[in-house]
Short mmCIF file of C-alpha atoms and ligand atoms in Angstrom, two decimals:
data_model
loop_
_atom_site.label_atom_id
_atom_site.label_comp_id
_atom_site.label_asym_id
_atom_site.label_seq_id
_atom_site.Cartn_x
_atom_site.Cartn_y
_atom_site.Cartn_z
CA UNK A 208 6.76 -33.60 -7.89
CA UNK A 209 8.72 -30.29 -8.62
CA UNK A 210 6.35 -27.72 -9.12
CA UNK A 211 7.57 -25.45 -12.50
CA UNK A 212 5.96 -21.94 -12.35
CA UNK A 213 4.44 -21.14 -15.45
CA UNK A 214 5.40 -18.09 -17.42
CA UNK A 215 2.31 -15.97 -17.70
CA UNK A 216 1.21 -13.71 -20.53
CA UNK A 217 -0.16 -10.44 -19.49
CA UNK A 218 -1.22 -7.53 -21.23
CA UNK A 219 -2.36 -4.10 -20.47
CA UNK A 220 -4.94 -1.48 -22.44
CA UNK A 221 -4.92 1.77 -21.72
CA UNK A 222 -6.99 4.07 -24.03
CA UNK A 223 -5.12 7.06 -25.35
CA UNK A 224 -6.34 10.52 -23.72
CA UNK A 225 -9.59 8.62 -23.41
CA UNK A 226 -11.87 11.45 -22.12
CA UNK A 227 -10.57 14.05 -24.91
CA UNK A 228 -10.92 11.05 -27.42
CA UNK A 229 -14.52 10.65 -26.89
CA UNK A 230 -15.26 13.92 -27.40
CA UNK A 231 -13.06 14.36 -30.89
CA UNK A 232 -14.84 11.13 -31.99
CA UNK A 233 -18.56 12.47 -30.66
CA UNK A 234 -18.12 15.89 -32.83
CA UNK A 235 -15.78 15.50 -36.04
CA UNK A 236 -15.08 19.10 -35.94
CA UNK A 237 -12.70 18.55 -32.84
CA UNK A 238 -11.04 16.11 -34.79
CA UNK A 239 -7.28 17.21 -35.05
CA UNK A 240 -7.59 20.40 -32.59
CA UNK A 241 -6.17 21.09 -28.95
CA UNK A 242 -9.23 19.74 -26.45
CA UNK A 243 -8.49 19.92 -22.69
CA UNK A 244 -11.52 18.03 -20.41
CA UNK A 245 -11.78 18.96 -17.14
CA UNK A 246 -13.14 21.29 -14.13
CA UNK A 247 -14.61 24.42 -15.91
CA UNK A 248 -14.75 26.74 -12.88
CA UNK A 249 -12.08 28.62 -11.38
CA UNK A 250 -9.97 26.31 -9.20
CA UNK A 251 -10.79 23.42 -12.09
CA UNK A 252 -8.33 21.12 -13.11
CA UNK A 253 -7.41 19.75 -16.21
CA UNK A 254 -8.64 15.78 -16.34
CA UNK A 255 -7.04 15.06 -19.60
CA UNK A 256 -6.08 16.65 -23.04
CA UNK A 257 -6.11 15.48 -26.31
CA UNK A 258 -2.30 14.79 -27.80
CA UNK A 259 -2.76 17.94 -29.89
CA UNK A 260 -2.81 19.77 -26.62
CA UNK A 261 -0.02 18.25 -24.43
CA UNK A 262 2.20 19.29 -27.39
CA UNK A 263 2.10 22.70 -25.28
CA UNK A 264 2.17 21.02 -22.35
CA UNK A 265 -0.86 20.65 -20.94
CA UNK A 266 -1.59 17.90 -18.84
CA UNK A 267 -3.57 15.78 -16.47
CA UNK A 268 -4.01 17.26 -13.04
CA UNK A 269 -2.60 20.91 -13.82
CA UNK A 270 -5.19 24.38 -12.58
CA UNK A 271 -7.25 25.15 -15.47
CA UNK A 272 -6.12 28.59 -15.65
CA UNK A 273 -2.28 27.31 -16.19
CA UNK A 274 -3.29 25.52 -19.01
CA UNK A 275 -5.08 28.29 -20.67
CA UNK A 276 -2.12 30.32 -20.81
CA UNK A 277 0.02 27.09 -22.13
CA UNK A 278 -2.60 26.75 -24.80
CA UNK A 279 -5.37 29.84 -25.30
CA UNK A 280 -6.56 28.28 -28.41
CA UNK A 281 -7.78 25.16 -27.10
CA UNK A 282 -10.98 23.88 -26.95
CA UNK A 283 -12.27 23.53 -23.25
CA UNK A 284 -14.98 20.79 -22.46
CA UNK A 285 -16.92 19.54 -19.40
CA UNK A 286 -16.30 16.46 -17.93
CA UNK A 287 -19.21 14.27 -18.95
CA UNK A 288 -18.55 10.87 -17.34
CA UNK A 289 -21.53 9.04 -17.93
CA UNK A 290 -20.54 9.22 -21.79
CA UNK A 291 -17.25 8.12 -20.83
CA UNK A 292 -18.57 5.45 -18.68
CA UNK A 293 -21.00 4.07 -21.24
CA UNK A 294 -17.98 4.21 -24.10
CA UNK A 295 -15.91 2.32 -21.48
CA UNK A 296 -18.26 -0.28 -21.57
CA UNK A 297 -18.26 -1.55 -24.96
CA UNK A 298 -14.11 -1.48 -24.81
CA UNK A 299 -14.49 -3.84 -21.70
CA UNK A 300 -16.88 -6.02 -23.43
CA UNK A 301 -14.24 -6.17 -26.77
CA UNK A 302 -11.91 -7.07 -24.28
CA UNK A 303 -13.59 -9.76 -22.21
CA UNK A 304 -14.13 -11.56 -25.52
CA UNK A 305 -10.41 -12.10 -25.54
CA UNK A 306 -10.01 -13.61 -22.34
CA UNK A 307 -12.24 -14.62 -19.15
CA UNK A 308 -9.20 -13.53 -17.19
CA UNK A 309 -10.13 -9.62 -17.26
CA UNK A 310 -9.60 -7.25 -14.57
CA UNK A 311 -10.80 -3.71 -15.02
CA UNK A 312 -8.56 -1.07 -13.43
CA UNK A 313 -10.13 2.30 -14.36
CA UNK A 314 -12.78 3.72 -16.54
CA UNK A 315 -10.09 3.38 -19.77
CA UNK A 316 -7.76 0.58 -18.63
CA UNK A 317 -7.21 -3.26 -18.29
CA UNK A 318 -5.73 -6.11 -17.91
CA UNK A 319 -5.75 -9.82 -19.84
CA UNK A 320 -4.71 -12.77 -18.65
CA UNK A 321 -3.48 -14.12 -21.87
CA UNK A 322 -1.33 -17.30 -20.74
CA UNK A 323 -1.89 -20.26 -23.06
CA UNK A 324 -4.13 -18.40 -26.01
CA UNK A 325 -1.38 -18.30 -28.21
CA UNK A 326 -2.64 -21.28 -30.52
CA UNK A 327 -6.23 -18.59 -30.81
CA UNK A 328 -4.72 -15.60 -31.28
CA UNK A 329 -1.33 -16.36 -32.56
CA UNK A 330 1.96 -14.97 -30.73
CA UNK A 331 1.93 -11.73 -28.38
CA UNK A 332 2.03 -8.86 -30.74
CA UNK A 333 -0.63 -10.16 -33.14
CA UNK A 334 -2.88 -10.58 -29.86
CA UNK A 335 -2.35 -7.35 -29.64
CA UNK A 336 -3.09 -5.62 -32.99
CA UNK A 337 -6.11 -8.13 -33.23
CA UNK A 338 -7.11 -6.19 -29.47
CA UNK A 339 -6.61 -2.49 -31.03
CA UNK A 340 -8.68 -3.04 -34.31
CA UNK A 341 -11.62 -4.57 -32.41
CA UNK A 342 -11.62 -2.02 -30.11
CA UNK A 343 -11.02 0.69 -32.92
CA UNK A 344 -14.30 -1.13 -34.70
CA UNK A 345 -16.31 -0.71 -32.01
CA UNK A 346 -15.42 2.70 -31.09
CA UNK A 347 -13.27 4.43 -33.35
CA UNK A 348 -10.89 5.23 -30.54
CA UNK A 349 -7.55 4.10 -30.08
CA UNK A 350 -5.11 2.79 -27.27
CA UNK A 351 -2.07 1.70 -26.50
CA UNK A 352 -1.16 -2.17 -25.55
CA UNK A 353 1.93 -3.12 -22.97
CA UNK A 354 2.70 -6.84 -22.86
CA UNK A 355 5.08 -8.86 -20.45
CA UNK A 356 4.88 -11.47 -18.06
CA UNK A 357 3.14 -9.96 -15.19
CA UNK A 358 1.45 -6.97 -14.22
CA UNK A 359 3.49 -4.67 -13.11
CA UNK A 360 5.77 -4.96 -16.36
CA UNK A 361 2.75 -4.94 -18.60
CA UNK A 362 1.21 -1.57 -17.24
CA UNK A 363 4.39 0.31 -17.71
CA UNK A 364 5.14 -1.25 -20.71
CA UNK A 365 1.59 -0.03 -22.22
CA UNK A 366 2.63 3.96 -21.35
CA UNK A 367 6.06 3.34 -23.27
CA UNK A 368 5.00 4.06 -26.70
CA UNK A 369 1.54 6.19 -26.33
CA UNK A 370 -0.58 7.20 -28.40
CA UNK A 371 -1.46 3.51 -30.28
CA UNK A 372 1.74 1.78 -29.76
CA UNK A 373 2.54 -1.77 -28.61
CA UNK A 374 5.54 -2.60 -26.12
CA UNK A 375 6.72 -5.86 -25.20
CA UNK A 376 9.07 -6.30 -22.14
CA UNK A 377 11.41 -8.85 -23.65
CA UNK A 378 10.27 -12.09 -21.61
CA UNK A 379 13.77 -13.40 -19.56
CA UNK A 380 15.16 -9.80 -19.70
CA UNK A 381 13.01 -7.86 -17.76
CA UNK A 382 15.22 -6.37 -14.96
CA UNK A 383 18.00 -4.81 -17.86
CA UNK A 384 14.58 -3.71 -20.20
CA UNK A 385 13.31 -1.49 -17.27
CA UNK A 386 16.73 -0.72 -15.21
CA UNK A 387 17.74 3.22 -16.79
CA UNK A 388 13.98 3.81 -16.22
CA UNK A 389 13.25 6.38 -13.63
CA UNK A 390 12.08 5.19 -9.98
CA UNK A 391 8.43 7.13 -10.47
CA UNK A 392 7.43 4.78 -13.29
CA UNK A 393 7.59 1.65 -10.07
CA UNK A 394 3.77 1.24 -9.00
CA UNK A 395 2.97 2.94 -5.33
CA UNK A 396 6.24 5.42 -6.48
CA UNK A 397 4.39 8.95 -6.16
CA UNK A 398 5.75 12.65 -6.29
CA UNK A 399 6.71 11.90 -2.30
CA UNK A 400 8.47 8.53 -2.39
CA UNK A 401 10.43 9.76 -5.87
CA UNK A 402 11.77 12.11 -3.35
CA UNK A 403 12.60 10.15 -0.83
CA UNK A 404 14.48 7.84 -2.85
CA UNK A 405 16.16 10.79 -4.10
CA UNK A 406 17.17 11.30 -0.84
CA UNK A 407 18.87 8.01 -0.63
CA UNK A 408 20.64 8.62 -3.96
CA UNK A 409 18.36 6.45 -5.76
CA UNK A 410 17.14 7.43 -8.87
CA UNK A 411 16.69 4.57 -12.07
CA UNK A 412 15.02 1.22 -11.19
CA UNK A 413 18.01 -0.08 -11.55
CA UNK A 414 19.24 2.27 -8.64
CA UNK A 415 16.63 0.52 -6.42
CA UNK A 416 16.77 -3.19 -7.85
CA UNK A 417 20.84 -2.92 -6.55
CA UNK A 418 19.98 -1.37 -2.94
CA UNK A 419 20.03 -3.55 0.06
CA UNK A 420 15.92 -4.48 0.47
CA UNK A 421 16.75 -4.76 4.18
CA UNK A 422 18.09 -0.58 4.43
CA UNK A 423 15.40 -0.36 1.79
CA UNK A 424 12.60 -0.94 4.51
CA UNK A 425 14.57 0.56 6.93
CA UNK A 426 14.39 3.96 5.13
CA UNK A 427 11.11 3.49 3.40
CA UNK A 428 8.78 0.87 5.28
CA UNK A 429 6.65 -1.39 3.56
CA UNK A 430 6.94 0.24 0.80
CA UNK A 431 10.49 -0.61 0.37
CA UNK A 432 10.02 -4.31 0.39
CA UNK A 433 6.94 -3.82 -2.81
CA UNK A 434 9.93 -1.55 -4.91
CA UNK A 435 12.61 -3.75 -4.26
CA UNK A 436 10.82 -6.72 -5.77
CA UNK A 437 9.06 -4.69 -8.58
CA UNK A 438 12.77 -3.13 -9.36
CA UNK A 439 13.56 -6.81 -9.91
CA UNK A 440 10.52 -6.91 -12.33
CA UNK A 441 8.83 -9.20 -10.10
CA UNK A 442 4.58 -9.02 -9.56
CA UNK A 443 3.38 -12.35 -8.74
CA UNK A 444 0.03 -10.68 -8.55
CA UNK A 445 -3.06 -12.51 -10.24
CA UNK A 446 -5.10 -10.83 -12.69
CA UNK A 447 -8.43 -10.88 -10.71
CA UNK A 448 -11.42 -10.98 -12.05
CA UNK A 449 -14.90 -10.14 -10.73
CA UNK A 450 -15.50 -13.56 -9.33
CA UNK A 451 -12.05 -13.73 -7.01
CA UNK A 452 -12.29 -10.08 -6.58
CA UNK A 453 -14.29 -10.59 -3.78
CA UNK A 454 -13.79 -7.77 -0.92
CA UNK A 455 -15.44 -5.91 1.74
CA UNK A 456 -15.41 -2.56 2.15
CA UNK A 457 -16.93 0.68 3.44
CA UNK A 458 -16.94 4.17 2.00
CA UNK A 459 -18.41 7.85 2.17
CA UNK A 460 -19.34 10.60 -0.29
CA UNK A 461 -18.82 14.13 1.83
CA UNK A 462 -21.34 16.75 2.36
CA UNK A 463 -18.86 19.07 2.13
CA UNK A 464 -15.44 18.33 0.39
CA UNK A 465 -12.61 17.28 2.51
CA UNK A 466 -9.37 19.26 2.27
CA UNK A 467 -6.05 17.62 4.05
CA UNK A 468 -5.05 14.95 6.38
CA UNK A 469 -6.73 15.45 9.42
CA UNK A 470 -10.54 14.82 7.96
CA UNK A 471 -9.61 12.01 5.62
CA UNK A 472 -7.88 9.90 8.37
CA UNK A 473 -10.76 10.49 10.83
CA UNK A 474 -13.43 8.77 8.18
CA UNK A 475 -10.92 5.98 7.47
CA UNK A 476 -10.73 5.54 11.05
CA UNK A 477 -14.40 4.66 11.46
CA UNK A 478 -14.44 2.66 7.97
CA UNK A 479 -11.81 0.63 9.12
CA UNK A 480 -14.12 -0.01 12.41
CA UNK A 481 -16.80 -0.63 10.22
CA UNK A 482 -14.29 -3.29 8.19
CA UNK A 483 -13.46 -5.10 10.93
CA UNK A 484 -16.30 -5.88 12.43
CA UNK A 485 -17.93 -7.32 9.11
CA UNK A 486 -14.68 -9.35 9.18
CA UNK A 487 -15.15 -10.88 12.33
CA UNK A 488 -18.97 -11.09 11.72
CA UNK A 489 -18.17 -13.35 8.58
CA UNK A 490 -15.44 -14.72 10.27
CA UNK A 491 -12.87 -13.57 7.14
CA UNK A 492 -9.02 -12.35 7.50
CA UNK A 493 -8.22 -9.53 5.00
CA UNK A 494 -4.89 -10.53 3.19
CA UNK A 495 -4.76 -7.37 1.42
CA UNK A 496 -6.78 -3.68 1.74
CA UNK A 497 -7.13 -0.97 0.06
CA UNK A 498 -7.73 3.03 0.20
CA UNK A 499 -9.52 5.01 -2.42
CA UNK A 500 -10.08 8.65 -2.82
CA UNK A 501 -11.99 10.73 -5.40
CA UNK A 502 -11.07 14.26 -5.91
CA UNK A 503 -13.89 16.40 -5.95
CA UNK A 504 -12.20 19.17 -8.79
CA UNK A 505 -11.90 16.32 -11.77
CA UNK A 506 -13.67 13.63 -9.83
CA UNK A 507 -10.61 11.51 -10.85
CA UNK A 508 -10.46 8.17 -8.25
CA UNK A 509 -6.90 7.15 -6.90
CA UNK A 510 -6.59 3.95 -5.02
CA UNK A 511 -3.25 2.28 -3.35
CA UNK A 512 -3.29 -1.09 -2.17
CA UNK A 513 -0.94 -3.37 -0.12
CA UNK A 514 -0.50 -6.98 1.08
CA UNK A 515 -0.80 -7.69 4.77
CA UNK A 516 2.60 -9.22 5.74
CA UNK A 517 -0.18 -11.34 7.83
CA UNK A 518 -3.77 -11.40 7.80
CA UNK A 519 -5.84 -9.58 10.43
CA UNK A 520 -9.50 -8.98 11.15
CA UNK A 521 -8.79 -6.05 13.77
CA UNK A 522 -9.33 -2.44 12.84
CA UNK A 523 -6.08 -1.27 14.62
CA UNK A 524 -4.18 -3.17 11.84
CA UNK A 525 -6.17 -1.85 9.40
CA UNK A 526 -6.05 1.69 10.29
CA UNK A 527 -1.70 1.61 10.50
CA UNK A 528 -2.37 0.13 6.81
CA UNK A 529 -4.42 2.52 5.89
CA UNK A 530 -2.53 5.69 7.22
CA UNK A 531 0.72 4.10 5.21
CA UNK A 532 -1.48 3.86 2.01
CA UNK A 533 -2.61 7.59 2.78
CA UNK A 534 0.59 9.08 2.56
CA UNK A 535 1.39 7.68 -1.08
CA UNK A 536 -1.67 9.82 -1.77
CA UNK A 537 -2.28 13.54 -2.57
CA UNK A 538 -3.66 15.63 -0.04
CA UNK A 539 -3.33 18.89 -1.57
CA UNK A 540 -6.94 19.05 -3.10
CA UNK A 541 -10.36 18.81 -2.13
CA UNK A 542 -12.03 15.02 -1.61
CA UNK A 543 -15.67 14.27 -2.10
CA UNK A 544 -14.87 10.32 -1.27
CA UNK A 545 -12.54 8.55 0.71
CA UNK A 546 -13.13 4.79 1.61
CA UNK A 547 -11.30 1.32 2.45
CA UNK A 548 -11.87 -2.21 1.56
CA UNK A 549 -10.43 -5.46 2.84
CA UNK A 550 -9.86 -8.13 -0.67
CA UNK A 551 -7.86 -11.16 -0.76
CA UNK A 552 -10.35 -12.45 2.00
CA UNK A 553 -9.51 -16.03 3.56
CA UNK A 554 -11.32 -18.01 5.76
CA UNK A 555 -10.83 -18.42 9.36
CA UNK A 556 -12.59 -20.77 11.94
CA UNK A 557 -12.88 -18.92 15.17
CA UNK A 558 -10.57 -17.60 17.50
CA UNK A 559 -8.33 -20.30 17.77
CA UNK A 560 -7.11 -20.95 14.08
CA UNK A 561 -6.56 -17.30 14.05
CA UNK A 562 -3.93 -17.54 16.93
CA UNK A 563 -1.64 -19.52 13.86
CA UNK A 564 -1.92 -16.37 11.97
CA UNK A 565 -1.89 -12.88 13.41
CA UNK A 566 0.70 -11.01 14.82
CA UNK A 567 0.72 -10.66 18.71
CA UNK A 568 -0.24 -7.04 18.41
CA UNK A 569 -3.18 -7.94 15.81
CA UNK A 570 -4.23 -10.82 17.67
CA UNK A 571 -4.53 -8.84 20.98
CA UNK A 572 -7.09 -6.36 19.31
CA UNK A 573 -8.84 -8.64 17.70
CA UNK A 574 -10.13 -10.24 20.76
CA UNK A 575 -10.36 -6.82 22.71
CA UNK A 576 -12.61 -6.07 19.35
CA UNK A 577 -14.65 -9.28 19.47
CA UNK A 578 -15.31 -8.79 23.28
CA UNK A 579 -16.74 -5.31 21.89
CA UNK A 580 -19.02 -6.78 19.47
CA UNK A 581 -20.14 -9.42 21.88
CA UNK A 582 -21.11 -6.65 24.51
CA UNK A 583 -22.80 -4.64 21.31
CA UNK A 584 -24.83 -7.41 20.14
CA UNK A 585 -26.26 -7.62 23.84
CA UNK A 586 -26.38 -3.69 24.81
CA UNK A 587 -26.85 -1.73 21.94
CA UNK A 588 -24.40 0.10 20.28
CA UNK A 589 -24.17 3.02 22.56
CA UNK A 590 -21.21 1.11 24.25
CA UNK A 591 -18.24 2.40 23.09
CA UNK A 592 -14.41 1.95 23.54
CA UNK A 593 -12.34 5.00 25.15
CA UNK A 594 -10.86 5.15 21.86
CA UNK A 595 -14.06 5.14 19.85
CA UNK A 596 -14.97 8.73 21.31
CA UNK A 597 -14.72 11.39 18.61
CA UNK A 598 -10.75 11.92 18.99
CA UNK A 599 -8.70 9.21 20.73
CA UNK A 600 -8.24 5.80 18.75
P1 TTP B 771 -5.23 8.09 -18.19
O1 TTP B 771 -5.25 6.78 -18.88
O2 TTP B 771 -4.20 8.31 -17.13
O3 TTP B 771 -5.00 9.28 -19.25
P2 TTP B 771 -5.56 9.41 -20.71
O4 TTP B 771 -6.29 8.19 -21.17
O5 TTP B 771 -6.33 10.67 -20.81
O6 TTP B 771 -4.23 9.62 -21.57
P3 TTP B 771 -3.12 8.54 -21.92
O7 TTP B 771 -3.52 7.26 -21.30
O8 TTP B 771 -3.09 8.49 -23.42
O9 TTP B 771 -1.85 9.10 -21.36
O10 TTP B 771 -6.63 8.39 -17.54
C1 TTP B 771 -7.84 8.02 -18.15
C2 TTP B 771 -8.89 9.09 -17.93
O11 TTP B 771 -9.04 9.34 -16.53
C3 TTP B 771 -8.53 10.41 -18.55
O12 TTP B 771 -8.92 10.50 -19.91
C4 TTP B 771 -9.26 11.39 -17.67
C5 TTP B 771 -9.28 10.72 -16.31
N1 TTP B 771 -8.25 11.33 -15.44
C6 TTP B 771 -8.62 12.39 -14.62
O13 TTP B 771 -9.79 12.77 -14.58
N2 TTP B 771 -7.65 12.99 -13.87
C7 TTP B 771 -6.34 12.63 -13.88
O14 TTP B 771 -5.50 13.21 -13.19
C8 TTP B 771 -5.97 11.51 -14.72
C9 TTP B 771 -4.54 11.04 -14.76
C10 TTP B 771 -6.96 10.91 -15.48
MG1 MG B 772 -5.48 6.29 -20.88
#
């Protein structure tokens, strides 16, 4: 029996400068006016601004002070999260009565599997006014809808036509619909990697959809593989929802904020220890992990993820992952959280099934790890590796 893929139906919601919005909609007399959100101190950062704002050219992520002088006039508010969080609720419950295929990405995005709902909610762009006015019901706040046949298309479609505009990637003609974009709108493609493919002369999508995948890695390393195929306008990523969401992870909130590399990577190190050994406890393979940070000036959380090209229950695997996933992230300002979590967890039945899957180099540590745990269970946990002592690894 041939096996026909089906096309999927995905759409993305992304409220429009959701944390300024709130606060316009929670006192009328903002209504209209230039609010900016964000770190009120000196060194603060701007978390978002309301559309009246960014018309001077304020924005997400700039120093406080810089958008003062872009804007004096505007209105400057505290970040008051649980609010946010608690508005952010009822938009996730509007949404979850539209399909039971929901994943929730951030505090003001999603995405809906919609495949096969047509005959409910009649075709795509009906789905998604019908989405906007229940959510505008409930809340009086509005956001912007992105629709296409997988995930990656549908998020970038949603940013397309902000504020409270719907996109739809023409279905059969993705690759032309997103070519003359530029390369930073690819997921993973941050301030470094745009410049890096600058390097290589690569600019548009379409730029890295018609490179070489194989030079592409070369030059770029795993990442180059994930652009190539997202260039193409292929995600074959499921929208996961709580119950296959499934992951195991391990994370810490800093006594004192964490500024650069050197600090971050250390943690990570003994989370991904931590990982691994829960792993092999439960007997699981990770098939996919991933890093998140929170920045401690607009306590805005960034996360990367990646596939494993093969599953592994060792932390030494985990760690190179986890270093790669670091440096698509920005180091520049102070962290209050850093953590790592292994998802896309798959059985495995003892050592010897496992030999079918790792890598040689994975496999190795994996028993040198299990040997460790063995020796822990029965000692203590005072043993330690050479490379468990406060530097090496
Ligand atoms: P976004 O959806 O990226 O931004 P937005 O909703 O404010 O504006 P729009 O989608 O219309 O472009 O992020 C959602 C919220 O997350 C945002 O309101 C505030 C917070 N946030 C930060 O705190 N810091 C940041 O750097 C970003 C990008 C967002
Ligand atoms: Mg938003």
């Amino acid at each position: 029996m041939t096996h026909h893929p089906v096309q999927r139906l995905i759409l993305h919601v992304d409220m429009d400068a959701f944390f300024a919005s709130v606060e316009q909609r929670d006192n009328p007399e903002l209504e209209g006016k230039p609010v900016i959100v964000g770190g009120t101190k000196n060194r603060g950062v701007v978390s978002t601004a309301s559309y009246e704002a960014r018309s001077f050219g304020v924005h997400s992520a700039l120093p406080m002070s810089q958008a003062m002088r872009l804007c004096p006039q505007a209105i400057v508010l505290p970040v008051r999260m649980s609010r946010y969080q608690q508005v952010s609720k009822a938009i996730m419950k509007v949404l979850s009565g539209f399909s039971p295929s929901m994943e929730q990405l951030s505090v003001d995005e999603a995405f809906l599997d919609m495949t096969g709902s047509e005959n409910l909610f009649g075709p795509p762009m009906s789905m998604a006014k019908a989405i906007m006015k229940k959510i505008f019901d409930a809340t009086e706040l509005t956001c912007s809808i992105g629709i296409a046949c997988n995930k990656f298309l549908a998020k970038l479609a949603s940013d397309l036509k902000k504020p409270n505009g719907i996109t739809l990637v023409p279905f059969g003609h993705e690759r032309e619909f997103i070519a003359p974009l530029p390369v930073k709108k690819l997921w993973g493609v941050g301030p470094k990697s745009t410049e890096k493919l600058k390097n290589l002369d690569l600019y548009t999508i379409g730029d890295v959809a018609r490179a070489d995948p194989d030079w592409l890695e070369r030059h770029m390393g795993s990442l180059g593989i994930h652009i190539h195929a997202l260039a193409q306008g292929i995600d074959d990523r499921e929208v996961s929802t709580r119950r296959n969401k499934k992951s195991i992870g391990h994370e810490r909130t800093f006594d004192n904020d964490i500024l650069g590399q050197e600090g971050i990577l250390a943690m990570l190190r003994k989370a991904c220890r931590q990982v691994a050994k829960d792993l092999r406890s439960k007997n699981l393979l990770a098939g996919a992990i991933r890093i998140k940070i929170r920045y401690s000036d607009n306590f805005q959380l960034v996360t990367r993820d990646t596939r494993l090209a093969l599953p592994c229950q060792d932390s030494a695997t985990l760690f190179i992952c986890s270093k790669e996933l670091l440096e698509r992230i920005e180091l520049s300002r102070p962290i209050r959280l850093a953590g790592i979590a292994a998802f896309e967890l798959q059985q495995c039945d003892g050592p010897v099934q496992t030999d079918l899957f790792l890598s040689p180099g994975s496999e190795k540590n994996t028993k040198l790890e299990r040997a460790v745990d063995a020796i822990k269970d029965k000692f203590g946990d005072k043993i330690k590796r050479g490379s468990e002592q406060e530097r090496g690894g």
